[in-house]
Structures are given as structure tokens and as C-alpha cells.
Amino acid sequence: MSPAASNKPDAGQLSVPPGWPRTDHPLRIALFGWARLSFQGSQGSGYNLSASELAAGLAMSGHTVLYLCSGRKYNLWPWMYIAPTETWRGVVCYDLYNSPNISPASYNFQNMRDETSHRRQTRVVLNWLDAHRVEVVHIHSLEGFPLELIGAIRSAGRAVVVTPHNYWYACPQVDLMQDEVRLCRDYEG
């Protein structure tokens, strides 16, 4: 059945409920994560459900909303690049291909050097933000990106909001567990 026949908007359309508040000062906002936004809680669980509903709500309020994920799409091209994936509920979604950081981060544990700092990946993301004239970046998950990206975005003059949904910023294995099976008690190693 076609979307028109079912009277439902397709996933890319923006359906604004009556009475939904609209902004007088629309912003260009980018949200970052590792899961595909349209998969909501089925990929990335609660973090992605929270990020997806926030992104859709911001779009319904009149903001231009972009979503960038990294660490899950790879191909044989020898360089990193960002390409559109889909438009979902008014949010234009992009993937960063060929990231040096795999996501989710529990699979990237042996790659701490690139997870901490990767100048080329940071530059690719900053160029993307420039090209889309993004004013505010809201990071829901930095898995698949280098940690240095927060400071680089701020240094480029953009507002940055970080909403941590797990322990990745303090624990490279994400959940304060070793190999996702036992509690981590080795705070020195």
C-alpha cells in the first residue's frame, strides 16, 4: 500500500500536531550519535530513542535539524566522507563513512589512540558543520568519533551540548564492565 493510500505521512515527512509550539528564532542544529536515528530504540536503545524524539520535536518546532552518525558504515574507498542516509520525520540524517573508530565503542576498545584524537576525522566533521552552517551541536553519543571533537567544535565557535547516556566518556568499554560480562574493578588499567 502506498503512503498516500494509507493516509500516513512517509518517514521523511514532517507531521506537526495541532498546537505544537513553533520557534520565533529557528536554529541550525546537529545531533551526533552512532545508531541510525529512524531505528529509534531498536538500535542504540534508550539513547537513540531519546535523541530521535528530541530531533523530531526540534524539527516540528521549526529548527533545521541534521543528524550525523559514525562508525557503522564502511566501503572500499580509502578516505572518510559524509553522505546523506535518509530524511526521517523532518530530520536530515547523514553517515560518516570509513571512520577510524568503530561503533558501538565496546568494539573499539583496542583503538584508544584514535578514539581519543584523530585530526583528520575531526576536520571532516568540522567541514561538514561549516558546509551546513550548523550553529548548535548536541552530542548524544560520541561513539564512532574522537573525544577531541567536543573541544574542536567549541573552538570553532559553536555551542556544544553533551548529554551522556552511558559511561563512554570515563570508560572506553562503555558500561564500566570488562568485555560486557564482569564489573570493572581495575581503575588503574
Short mmCIF file of C-alpha atoms in Angstrom, two decimals:
data_model
loop_
_atom_site.label_atom_id
_atom_site.label_comp_id
_atom_site.label_asym_id
_atom_site.label_seq_id
_atom_site.Cartn_x
_atom_site.Cartn_y
_atom_site.Cartn_z
CA MET A 1 0.00 0.00 0.00
CA SER A 2 1.38 3.41 -0.91
CA PRO A 3 1.78 6.15 1.74
CA ALA A 4 -0.97 8.17 0.03
CA ALA A 5 -3.36 5.24 0.15
CA SER A 6 -2.78 4.69 3.87
CA ASN A 7 -3.18 8.43 4.70
CA LYS A 8 0.02 8.24 6.75
CA PRO A 9 2.97 10.54 6.08
CA ASP A 10 6.07 8.75 4.88
CA ALA A 11 9.04 8.63 7.23
CA GLY A 12 10.64 11.69 5.64
CA GLN A 13 7.64 13.95 6.00
CA LEU A 14 7.16 16.21 8.97
CA SER A 15 3.74 15.91 10.60
CA VAL A 16 3.19 18.68 13.17
CA PRO A 17 0.38 18.13 15.67
CA PRO A 18 -2.10 20.99 16.14
CA GLY A 19 -0.90 23.41 18.80
CA TRP A 20 2.73 22.29 18.65
CA PRO A 21 4.92 25.28 19.66
CA ARG A 22 6.92 26.95 16.88
CA THR A 23 10.09 28.94 17.44
CA ASP A 24 10.49 32.59 16.50
CA HIS A 25 14.27 32.08 16.23
CA PRO A 26 14.98 28.93 14.20
CA LEU A 27 18.45 27.45 14.63
CA ARG A 28 20.52 25.03 12.59
CA ILE A 29 21.12 22.13 14.97
CA ALA A 30 23.17 18.93 14.50
CA LEU A 31 22.78 15.91 16.75
CA PHE A 32 25.51 13.26 16.90
CA GLY A 33 25.22 9.56 17.69
CA TRP A 34 26.22 6.16 16.40
CA ALA A 35 22.87 4.47 15.74
CA ARG A 36 20.55 5.05 12.80
CA LEU A 37 18.06 7.64 14.05
CA SER A 38 15.00 6.12 12.39
CA PHE A 39 15.58 2.82 14.20
CA GLN A 40 14.84 4.64 17.46
CA GLY A 41 15.08 2.28 20.47
CA SER A 42 15.73 -0.85 18.38
CA GLN A 43 19.31 0.33 17.68
CA GLY A 44 21.19 2.15 20.41
CA SER A 45 18.29 1.51 22.82
CA GLY A 46 17.32 4.39 25.13
CA TYR A 47 19.95 6.86 23.92
CA ASN A 48 18.70 6.64 20.34
CA LEU A 49 15.04 6.78 21.33
CA SER A 50 15.74 9.93 23.33
CA ALA A 51 17.83 11.53 20.55
CA SER A 52 15.33 10.65 17.83
CA GLU A 53 12.34 12.11 19.67
CA LEU A 54 14.28 15.27 20.55
CA ALA A 55 15.42 15.68 16.92
CA ALA A 56 11.87 15.24 15.59
CA GLY A 57 10.49 17.66 18.21
CA LEU A 58 13.07 20.31 17.28
CA ALA A 59 12.20 19.90 13.59
CA MET A 60 8.47 20.23 14.36
CA SER A 61 9.27 23.45 16.26
CA GLY A 62 10.78 24.98 13.12
CA HIS A 63 14.50 24.35 13.58
CA THR A 64 16.66 22.87 10.80
CA VAL A 65 17.85 19.58 12.29
CA LEU A 66 20.64 17.35 10.98
CA TYR A 67 21.84 14.07 12.45
CA LEU A 68 25.33 12.62 11.99
CA CYS A 69 26.40 9.14 12.97
CA SER A 70 29.77 7.49 12.63
CA GLY A 71 31.49 4.15 13.00
CA ARG A 72 28.98 1.87 11.33
CA LYS A 73 29.34 2.28 7.56
CA TYR A 74 32.43 1.29 5.60
CA ASN A 75 33.34 0.74 1.96
CA LEU A 76 36.44 0.23 -0.16
CA TRP A 77 37.12 3.93 -0.77
CA PRO A 78 40.36 4.88 1.01
CA TRP A 79 39.07 8.07 2.64
CA MET A 80 36.44 9.31 5.08
CA TYR A 81 33.43 11.15 3.79
CA ILE A 82 29.94 12.10 4.90
CA ALA A 83 26.87 11.24 2.83
CA PRO A 84 23.12 11.58 3.40
CA THR A 85 21.31 8.46 4.57
CA GLU A 86 17.66 9.46 4.79
CA THR A 87 15.24 12.13 5.91
CA TRP A 88 13.21 10.93 8.87
CA ARG A 89 10.42 12.99 10.49
CA GLY A 90 11.91 16.20 9.13
CA VAL A 91 15.48 15.38 10.23
CA VAL A 92 18.11 15.01 7.52
CA CYS A 93 20.36 12.11 8.53
CA TYR A 94 23.98 11.54 7.45
CA ASP A 95 26.61 8.85 7.93
CA LEU A 96 30.35 9.36 8.21
CA TYR A 97 31.86 6.53 6.15
CA ASN A 98 35.17 4.80 6.90
CA SER A 99 35.60 6.17 10.42
CA PRO A 100 38.79 5.07 12.18
CA ASN A 101 36.52 4.47 15.21
CA ILE A 102 34.03 1.60 15.18
CA SER A 103 30.71 1.89 16.96
CA PRO A 104 29.38 0.95 19.33
CA ALA A 105 32.53 1.73 21.27
CA SER A 106 32.68 -1.62 23.07
CA TYR A 107 34.01 -2.94 19.72
CA ASN A 108 36.57 -0.14 19.52
CA PHE A 109 38.28 -0.80 22.86
CA GLN A 110 41.70 -1.60 21.39
CA ASN A 111 41.71 1.66 19.41
CA MET A 112 42.18 4.19 22.21
CA ARG A 113 44.63 6.42 20.34
CA ASP A 114 42.17 7.18 17.51
CA GLU A 115 39.21 7.27 19.89
CA THR A 116 40.95 10.00 21.87
CA SER A 117 42.24 12.06 18.97
CA HIS A 118 42.01 11.79 15.20
CA ARG A 119 42.73 15.09 13.47
CA ARG A 120 41.57 14.00 10.02
CA GLN A 121 38.20 12.75 11.28
CA THR A 122 37.75 15.89 13.36
CA ARG A 123 38.47 18.03 10.27
CA VAL A 124 35.93 16.06 8.17
CA VAL A 125 33.24 16.70 10.80
CA LEU A 126 34.12 20.39 11.22
CA ASN A 127 33.98 20.88 7.44
CA TRP A 128 30.55 19.22 7.37
CA LEU A 129 29.33 21.53 10.16
CA ASP A 130 30.66 24.54 8.21
CA ALA A 131 29.04 23.41 4.95
CA HIS A 132 25.66 23.11 6.68
CA ARG A 133 26.10 26.31 8.72
CA VAL A 134 25.33 24.45 11.96
CA GLU A 135 25.02 26.74 14.97
CA VAL A 136 24.49 24.24 17.81
CA VAL A 137 25.77 20.67 18.19
CA HIS A 138 24.04 18.29 20.60
CA ILE A 139 26.08 15.14 21.21
CA HIS A 140 24.08 12.16 22.45
CA SER A 141 26.83 9.65 21.77
CA LEU A 142 30.38 10.29 20.67
CA GLU A 143 30.99 6.61 19.97
CA GLY A 144 32.44 6.37 16.47
CA PHE A 145 34.01 9.82 16.83
CA PRO A 146 37.19 11.04 18.58
CA LEU A 147 36.83 12.60 22.03
CA GLU A 148 38.75 15.69 20.90
CA LEU A 149 35.78 16.64 18.75
CA ILE A 150 33.98 18.38 21.64
CA GLY A 151 36.76 20.91 22.15
CA ALA A 152 37.29 21.36 18.41
CA ILE A 153 33.61 22.21 17.85
CA ARG A 154 33.68 24.68 20.73
CA SER A 155 36.93 26.22 19.46
CA ALA A 156 35.28 26.69 16.06
CA GLY A 157 32.74 28.97 17.76
CA ARG A 158 29.76 26.66 18.01
CA ALA A 159 27.70 25.88 21.08
CA VAL A 160 28.08 22.25 22.18
CA VAL A 161 25.71 20.31 24.42
CA VAL A 162 26.71 16.82 25.62
CA THR A 163 24.06 14.51 27.04
CA PRO A 164 25.82 11.36 28.24
CA HIS A 165 23.66 8.24 28.08
CA ASN A 166 26.36 5.81 29.26
CA TYR A 167 29.88 5.85 30.77
CA TRP A 168 31.83 6.09 27.49
CA TYR A 169 33.44 9.41 28.47
CA ALA A 170 35.04 7.72 31.51
CA CYS A 171 35.14 4.06 30.42
CA PRO A 172 36.29 3.03 26.94
CA GLN A 173 34.31 -0.21 27.33
CA VAL A 174 31.18 1.94 27.77
CA ASP A 175 29.41 0.29 30.71
CA LEU A 176 32.07 0.01 33.46
CA MET A 177 32.32 -3.68 32.62
CA GLN A 178 35.13 -5.79 31.17
CA ASP A 179 34.10 -7.49 27.93
CA GLU A 180 30.44 -6.77 28.81
CA VAL A 181 30.47 -9.71 31.27
CA ARG A 182 32.07 -8.67 34.59
CA LEU A 183 32.31 -5.49 36.61
CA CYS A 184 35.44 -3.47 36.05
CA ARG A 185 37.40 -3.04 39.26
CA ASP A 186 40.74 -2.11 37.69
CA TYR A 187 40.67 1.68 37.71
CA GLU A 188 44.40 1.91 37.07
CA GLY A 189 44.47 -0.22 33.92
#
